[in-house]
Amino acid sequence: MREEMNEEFSLEQMEQETEAMLRLRYLTPENAAFARTEGGFVSLKVEDEVYSRVQVVRMFPFSEPGKYISIRTAEETSKEIGVIEQMESFPKEVREMLTEQLSLRYFTPVITKIYQIKDAYGFAYFDVDTDRGHCRFVIRMNGNSVVHLSDTRIIISDIDENRFEIPDVTKLTVKEQKKLDLFL
């Protein structure tokens, strides 16, 4: 039995996998070629590796939205292929393609007016206007739905994981702030 376990466990393989996970590969215009697929996704050829579809993810979405862009495999358990340190280093058409993918991933309407917030059975029901139009959404009242990015800036995530932003709660009317305070 012990021999079977030793055969399954390979220290050398584990060290190789760990080294690969810890290796940070920077993607540059010289070593990475991005292209749009027929389906509108993004593919990548980096050195001798080809990825037919990749994910584009901000490492610091709020503080550095144009820096440190992680390029990952498209599977659900994605692995990082590499990091773009500065998007500005790539040609305009590549930046536009990557920015389009980021816009889809980080679609975050800005709440401009709060009409009503009701709570029932551990949920808060929002009725708001956003910079993208009128919207109704629901959040869980467990505390994980609201993230304070600063004293005045918040991100609200609904039960479907859609994000909404209030860039400055002090710019809301006093009445709107009171409605919001009850649920934060």
C-alpha positions as a LaTeX table, in Angstrom:
\begin{tabular}{lrrr}
\hline
Residue & $x$ (\AA) & $y$ (\AA) & $z$ (\AA) \\
\hline
Met1 & 0.00 & 0.00 & 0.00 \\
Arg2 & 2.79 & 2.42 & 0.93 \\
Glu3 & 4.60 & 1.67 & $-2.35$ \\
Glu4 & 1.42 & 2.51 & $-4.31$ \\
Met5 & 1.24 & 5.89 & $-2.55$ \\
Asn6 & 4.90 & 6.58 & $-3.32$ \\
Glu7 & 4.33 & 5.78 & $-6.99$ \\
Glu8 & 1.40 & 8.21 & $-7.11$ \\
Phe9 & 3.36 & 10.95 & $-5.37$ \\
Ser10 & 6.27 & 12.30 & $-7.33$ \\
Leu11 & 8.29 & 15.00 & $-5.60$ \\
Glu12 & 9.95 & 15.94 & $-8.88$ \\
Gln13 & 6.60 & 16.37 & $-10.62$ \\
Met14 & 5.28 & 18.44 & $-7.71$ \\
Glu15 & 8.36 & 20.68 & $-7.81$ \\
Gln16 & 7.96 & 21.20 & $-11.57$ \\
Glu17 & 4.27 & 22.09 & $-11.17$ \\
Thr18 & 5.05 & 24.46 & $-8.30$ \\
Glu19 & 7.80 & 26.16 & $-10.31$ \\
Ala20 & 5.43 & 26.59 & $-13.26$ \\
Met21 & 2.76 & 28.10 & $-11.00$ \\
Leu22 & 5.19 & 30.55 & $-9.43$ \\
Arg23 & 6.82 & 31.60 & $-12.71$ \\
Leu24 & 5.68 & 34.99 & $-13.90$ \\
Arg25 & 5.84 & 35.45 & $-17.64$ \\
Tyr26 & 5.49 & 38.97 & $-18.96$ \\
Leu27 & 3.73 & 39.27 & $-22.30$ \\
Thr28 & 5.08 & 41.91 & $-24.68$ \\
Pro29 & 4.48 & 42.80 & $-28.33$ \\
Glu30 & 7.71 & 40.91 & $-29.08$ \\
Asn31 & 6.68 & 37.55 & $-27.56$ \\
Ala32 & 2.87 & 37.60 & $-27.75$ \\
Ala33 & 0.52 & 37.80 & $-30.75$ \\
Phe34 & $-3.16$ & 38.38 & $-30.00$ \\
Ala35 & $-5.89$ & 37.82 & $-32.61$ \\
Arg36 & $-9.67$ & 37.91 & $-32.72$ \\
Thr37 & $-11.39$ & 34.56 & $-33.30$ \\
Glu38 & $-14.37$ & 34.06 & $-35.63$ \\
Gly39 & $-16.64$ & 33.99 & $-32.58$ \\
Gly40 & $-15.36$ & 37.37 & $-31.34$ \\
Phe41 & $-13.11$ & 35.98 & $-28.62$ \\
Val42 & $-9.36$ & 36.53 & $-28.28$ \\
Ser43 & $-6.68$ & 33.99 & $-29.11$ \\
Leu44 & $-2.99$ & 34.15 & $-28.23$ \\
Lys45 & 0.25 & 32.81 & $-29.63$ \\
Val46 & 3.08 & 33.22 & $-27.17$ \\
Glu47 & 6.45 & 31.85 & $-28.14$ \\
Asp48 & 5.65 & 28.31 & $-29.41$ \\
Glu49 & 2.34 & 27.93 & $-27.55$ \\
Val50 & $-1.06$ & 28.62 & $-29.13$ \\
Tyr51 & $-4.23$ & 29.30 & $-27.12$ \\
Ser52 & $-7.40$ & 29.34 & $-29.24$ \\
Arg53 & $-9.26$ & 31.35 & $-26.59$ \\
Val54 & $-8.04$ & 33.32 & $-23.58$ \\
Gln55 & $-9.52$ & 35.27 & $-20.68$ \\
Val56 & $-8.45$ & 38.85 & $-20.01$ \\
Val57 & $-8.47$ & 39.80 & $-16.31$ \\
Arg58 & $-7.38$ & 42.92 & $-14.43$ \\
Met59 & $-5.11$ & 42.13 & $-11.50$ \\
Phe60 & $-5.89$ & 45.52 & $-9.88$ \\
Pro61 & $-9.27$ & 46.46 & $-11.41$ \\
Phe62 & $-9.89$ & 49.58 & $-9.32$ \\
Ser63 & $-6.46$ & 51.03 & $-8.63$ \\
Glu64 & $-4.59$ & 50.14 & $-11.86$ \\
Pro65 & $-7.15$ & 49.29 & $-14.57$ \\
Gly66 & $-4.65$ & 49.68 & $-17.45$ \\
Lys67 & $-1.73$ & 47.91 & $-15.83$ \\
Tyr68 & $-0.99$ & 44.31 & $-14.91$ \\
Ile69 & $-3.47$ & 42.50 & $-17.11$ \\
Ser70 & $-3.52$ & 38.75 & $-16.52$ \\
Ile71 & $-4.04$ & 36.57 & $-19.60$ \\
Arg72 & $-5.46$ & 33.18 & $-18.65$ \\
Thr73 & $-6.64$ & 29.99 & $-20.26$ \\
Ala74 & $-10.37$ & 29.92 & $-20.99$ \\
Glu75 & $-11.25$ & 26.86 & $-18.90$ \\
Glu76 & $-13.27$ & 27.24 & $-15.70$ \\
Thr77 & $-10.15$ & 26.33 & $-13.70$ \\
Ser78 & $-8.06$ & 28.76 & $-15.69$ \\
Lys79 & $-4.29$ & 28.99 & $-15.45$ \\
Glu80 & $-2.33$ & 32.16 & $-15.97$ \\
Ile81 & $-0.42$ & 32.25 & $-19.24$ \\
Gly82 & 1.24 & 35.58 & $-18.58$ \\
Val83 & 0.88 & 39.20 & $-17.54$ \\
Ile84 & 0.81 & 42.38 & $-19.58$ \\
Glu85 & 2.58 & 44.93 & $-17.42$ \\
Gln86 & 1.37 & 47.97 & $-19.39$ \\
Met87 & $-1.37$ & 47.80 & $-22.05$ \\
Glu88 & 0.01 & 50.97 & $-23.67$ \\
Ser89 & 3.01 & 48.96 & $-24.89$ \\
Phe90 & 0.80 & 47.06 & $-27.37$ \\
Pro91 & $-0.44$ & 48.38 & $-30.74$ \\
Lys92 & $-3.77$ & 50.23 & $-30.81$ \\
Glu93 & $-5.74$ & 47.36 & $-32.39$ \\
Val94 & $-4.56$ & 44.90 & $-29.71$ \\
Arg95 & $-5.35$ & 47.39 & $-26.92$ \\
Glu96 & $-8.85$ & 47.88 & $-28.36$ \\
Met97 & $-9.43$ & 44.12 & $-28.55$ \\
Leu98 & $-8.26$ & 43.56 & $-24.96$ \\
Thr99 & $-10.17$ & 46.60 & $-23.68$ \\
Glu100 & $-13.34$ & 45.23 & $-25.30$ \\
Gln101 & $-12.88$ & 41.94 & $-23.43$ \\
Leu102 & $-12.25$ & 43.81 & $-20.17$ \\
Ser103 & $-15.38$ & 45.91 & $-20.70$ \\
Leu104 & $-17.45$ & 42.77 & $-21.02$ \\
Arg105 & $-15.93$ & 41.21 & $-17.90$ \\
Tyr106 & $-16.08$ & 44.36 & $-15.78$ \\
Phe107 & $-19.42$ & 45.79 & $-16.86$ \\
Thr108 & $-20.33$ & 47.91 & $-13.83$ \\
Pro109 & $-23.22$ & 50.36 & $-14.15$ \\
Val110 & $-22.95$ & 53.45 & $-11.96$ \\
Ile111 & $-25.94$ & 54.08 & $-9.67$ \\
Thr112 & $-27.11$ & 57.66 & $-10.18$ \\
Lys113 & $-30.41$ & 57.67 & $-8.24$ \\
Ile114 & $-31.97$ & 55.44 & $-5.60$ \\
Tyr115 & $-35.77$ & 55.25 & $-5.67$ \\
Gln116 & $-36.33$ & 52.54 & $-3.12$ \\
Ile117 & $-34.58$ & 49.83 & $-1.11$ \\
Lys118 & $-36.73$ & 47.27 & 0.71 \\
Asp119 & $-35.61$ & 44.42 & 2.86 \\
Ala120 & $-37.37$ & 41.10 & 3.25 \\
Tyr121 & $-36.18$ & 37.73 & 4.54 \\
Gly122 & $-32.48$ & 38.57 & 4.45 \\
Phe123 & $-32.48$ & 40.24 & 1.05 \\
Ala124 & $-32.46$ & 43.90 & $-0.01$ \\
Tyr125 & $-34.43$ & 44.85 & $-3.12$ \\
Phe126 & $-33.02$ & 47.88 & $-4.97$ \\
Asp127 & $-34.90$ & 50.08 & $-7.43$ \\
Val128 & $-32.38$ & 52.50 & $-8.99$ \\
Asp129 & $-31.32$ & 54.49 & $-12.03$ \\
Thr130 & $-27.85$ & 53.84 & $-13.43$ \\
Asp131 & $-25.78$ & 55.39 & $-16.18$ \\
Arg132 & $-27.10$ & 52.44 & $-18.27$ \\
Gly133 & $-30.79$ & 52.94 & $-17.44$ \\
His134 & $-33.37$ & 51.96 & $-14.85$ \\
Cys135 & $-32.61$ & 48.77 & $-12.91$ \\
Arg136 & $-33.96$ & 46.55 & $-10.16$ \\
Phe137 & $-31.73$ & 44.07 & $-8.41$ \\
Val138 & $-31.48$ & 42.03 & $-5.21$ \\
Ile139 & $-28.59$ & 41.58 & $-2.79$ \\
Arg140 & $-28.07$ & 39.24 & 0.15 \\
Met141 & $-27.90$ & 41.04 & 3.47 \\
Asn142 & $-24.98$ & 38.91 & 4.70 \\
Gly143 & $-22.37$ & 41.64 & 4.37 \\
Asn144 & $-20.48$ & 40.21 & 1.39 \\
Ser145 & $-22.57$ & 42.08 & $-1.16$ \\
Val146 & $-21.12$ & 45.53 & $-0.48$ \\
Val147 & $-17.43$ & 46.38 & $-0.77$ \\
His148 & $-16.15$ & 49.74 & 0.45 \\
Leu149 & $-13.35$ & 50.84 & $-1.87$ \\
Ser150 & $-12.92$ & 54.08 & 0.07 \\
Asp151 & $-14.89$ & 56.13 & 2.59 \\
Thr152 & $-17.27$ & 57.22 & $-0.16$ \\
Arg153 & $-16.92$ & 54.70 & $-3.02$ \\
Ile154 & $-18.75$ & 51.35 & $-2.94$ \\
Ile155 & $-19.33$ & 48.35 & $-5.18$ \\
Ile156 & $-22.56$ & 46.40 & $-4.74$ \\
Ser157 & $-22.82$ & 42.83 & $-6.06$ \\
Asp158 & $-26.28$ & 41.38 & $-6.63$ \\
Ile159 & $-27.31$ & 37.75 & $-6.23$ \\
Asp160 & $-26.40$ & 37.08 & $-9.89$ \\
Glu161 & $-22.89$ & 38.53 & $-9.34$ \\
Asn162 & $-23.60$ & 41.68 & $-11.37$ \\
Arg163 & $-21.70$ & 44.68 & $-10.03$ \\
Phe164 & $-22.97$ & 48.22 & $-9.49$ \\
Glu165 & $-20.89$ & 51.18 & $-8.39$ \\
Ile166 & $-21.59$ & 54.28 & $-6.37$ \\
Pro167 & $-18.46$ & 56.40 & $-6.93$ \\
Asp168 & $-19.31$ & 58.87 & $-4.15$ \\
Val169 & $-22.19$ & 58.25 & $-1.76$ \\
Thr170 & $-21.97$ & 61.86 & $-0.57$ \\
Lys171 & $-23.19$ & 62.97 & $-4.01$ \\
Leu172 & $-26.50$ & 61.19 & $-3.42$ \\
Thr173 & $-29.33$ & 63.20 & $-1.86$ \\
Val174 & $-29.71$ & 63.02 & 1.93 \\
Lys175 & $-32.88$ & 60.96 & 1.45 \\
Glu176 & $-31.04$ & 58.49 & $-0.83$ \\
Gln177 & $-28.13$ & 58.24 & 1.63 \\
Lys178 & $-30.54$ & 57.39 & 4.46 \\
Lys179 & $-32.14$ & 54.63 & 2.37 \\
Leu180 & $-28.71$ & 53.25 & 1.58 \\
Asp181 & $-27.36$ & 53.53 & 5.16 \\
Leu182 & $-29.99$ & 51.11 & 6.42 \\
Phe183 & $-28.62$ & 48.36 & 4.18 \\
Leu184 & $-24.90$ & 48.94 & 4.43 \\
\hline
\end{tabular}
